[in-house]
Amino acid sequence: RVHDSSDPIDRWKVLTVDIDTAIHPTARATRGVEVFTAPSASLRTQRRVEQLRLEFPGPMFVILDGDHGQANVTLELQVFTPLMVEGDYLIVEDSNLDGNPHPVYPGWGPSPWDAVV
């Protein structure tokens, strides 16, 4: 449906988004993996994901695991949730840092948990 190809790799894409350009060369060279250097909560990232949604209309699986402050996670959620459709998944990593009933780092401050709830 996405590409006229019998090779399953042509039907999916991994987009890794990071402000750090020190990505392992194997990841950069792996077919189906796109390394995108930008803040995860940026308009550039949002536009790139919008383009990929058109090219790959199947389910999207998002893992937010960047800056663990509440403000950044809130921005990431504002960027990604409007792009999601039924059947997509979004995971917010490290929501156990602080603010929840069983924090692993009490005193961390406003954390991913605070952005989610």
XYZ file of C-alpha atoms in Angstrom:
117
model
C 0.000 0.000 0.000
C 2.822 2.410 0.743
C 5.299 1.285 -1.902
C 4.939 -1.078 -4.789
C 7.546 -3.449 -3.411
C 7.575 -6.955 -2.039
C 10.428 -6.058 0.328
C 8.879 -5.431 3.782
C 11.540 -2.847 4.661
C 10.056 -0.502 2.078
C 6.846 -0.371 4.094
C 8.280 1.126 7.292
C 10.641 3.827 8.481
C 12.385 4.563 11.746
C 12.846 8.267 12.378
C 15.241 9.032 15.188
C 15.172 12.656 16.314
C 17.909 14.124 18.475
C 19.780 17.369 18.959
C 22.970 15.328 19.382
C 24.710 14.562 16.097
C 26.816 11.789 17.676
C 24.685 8.943 16.350
C 26.423 5.618 15.822
C 27.475 5.176 12.162
C 25.634 1.854 11.968
C 22.346 3.603 12.713
C 23.050 6.172 10.031
C 23.862 3.458 7.496
C 20.901 1.200 8.273
C 18.312 0.979 5.530
C 14.962 2.259 6.727
C 16.473 4.472 9.446
C 16.472 8.239 9.078
C 18.556 10.287 11.493
C 16.962 13.712 11.919
C 18.953 16.279 13.866
C 16.549 18.733 15.487
C 14.809 19.345 18.791
C 12.004 16.809 19.178
C 9.478 19.535 20.018
C 10.335 21.701 17.012
C 8.263 22.751 14.023
C 10.893 21.107 11.775
C 10.277 17.785 13.481
C 6.520 18.187 13.286
C 6.712 18.912 9.554
C 8.993 15.928 8.929
C 6.611 13.601 10.762
C 3.698 15.038 8.765
C 5.595 14.223 5.543
C 6.318 10.692 6.732
C 2.655 10.155 7.661
C 1.778 10.804 4.019
C 4.501 8.479 2.740
C 3.889 5.763 5.357
C 0.203 5.927 6.329
C 0.295 2.885 8.608
C 0.483 2.907 12.398
C 2.945 5.241 14.100
C 4.824 4.301 17.258
C 6.349 7.245 19.149
C 8.705 7.018 22.114
C 9.444 10.313 23.873
C 12.744 9.952 25.713
C 14.489 13.297 25.415
C 14.651 16.154 27.869
C 12.782 14.879 30.931
C 11.465 18.234 32.121
C 7.734 18.817 32.234
C 7.913 21.802 29.884
C 9.701 19.897 27.113
C 7.521 16.799 27.408
C 4.428 19.026 27.256
C 5.763 20.583 24.031
C 6.533 17.136 22.589
C 2.994 16.014 23.347
C 1.651 19.162 21.666
C 3.756 18.354 18.570
C 2.996 14.658 18.277
C -0.549 14.080 19.512
C -2.231 16.090 16.713
C -0.397 13.881 14.195
C -1.646 10.643 15.704
C -4.622 8.590 14.596
C -6.462 5.589 15.979
C -4.088 2.646 16.186
C -0.974 4.730 16.890
C 1.014 4.451 20.105
C 2.868 7.066 22.138
C 5.078 6.194 25.097
C 6.478 8.808 27.464
C 9.656 7.391 28.991
C 10.820 8.063 32.548
C 7.490 9.203 33.915
C 8.592 7.484 37.118
C 11.219 10.139 37.942
C 9.108 12.302 40.227
C 5.550 13.435 40.829
C 3.979 9.986 40.684
C 3.038 7.754 43.630
C 6.345 5.801 43.460
C 9.107 8.165 42.238
C 12.583 6.780 41.599
C 14.129 10.271 41.931
C 12.065 12.214 44.485
C 12.877 15.892 44.181
C 13.676 15.695 40.443
C 11.189 18.464 39.864
C 8.480 18.789 37.244
C 8.870 15.616 35.214
C 7.306 13.693 32.321
C 4.659 12.447 34.755
C 3.523 16.037 35.348
C 3.191 16.594 31.594
C 1.089 13.482 31.144
C -1.365 13.936 34.008
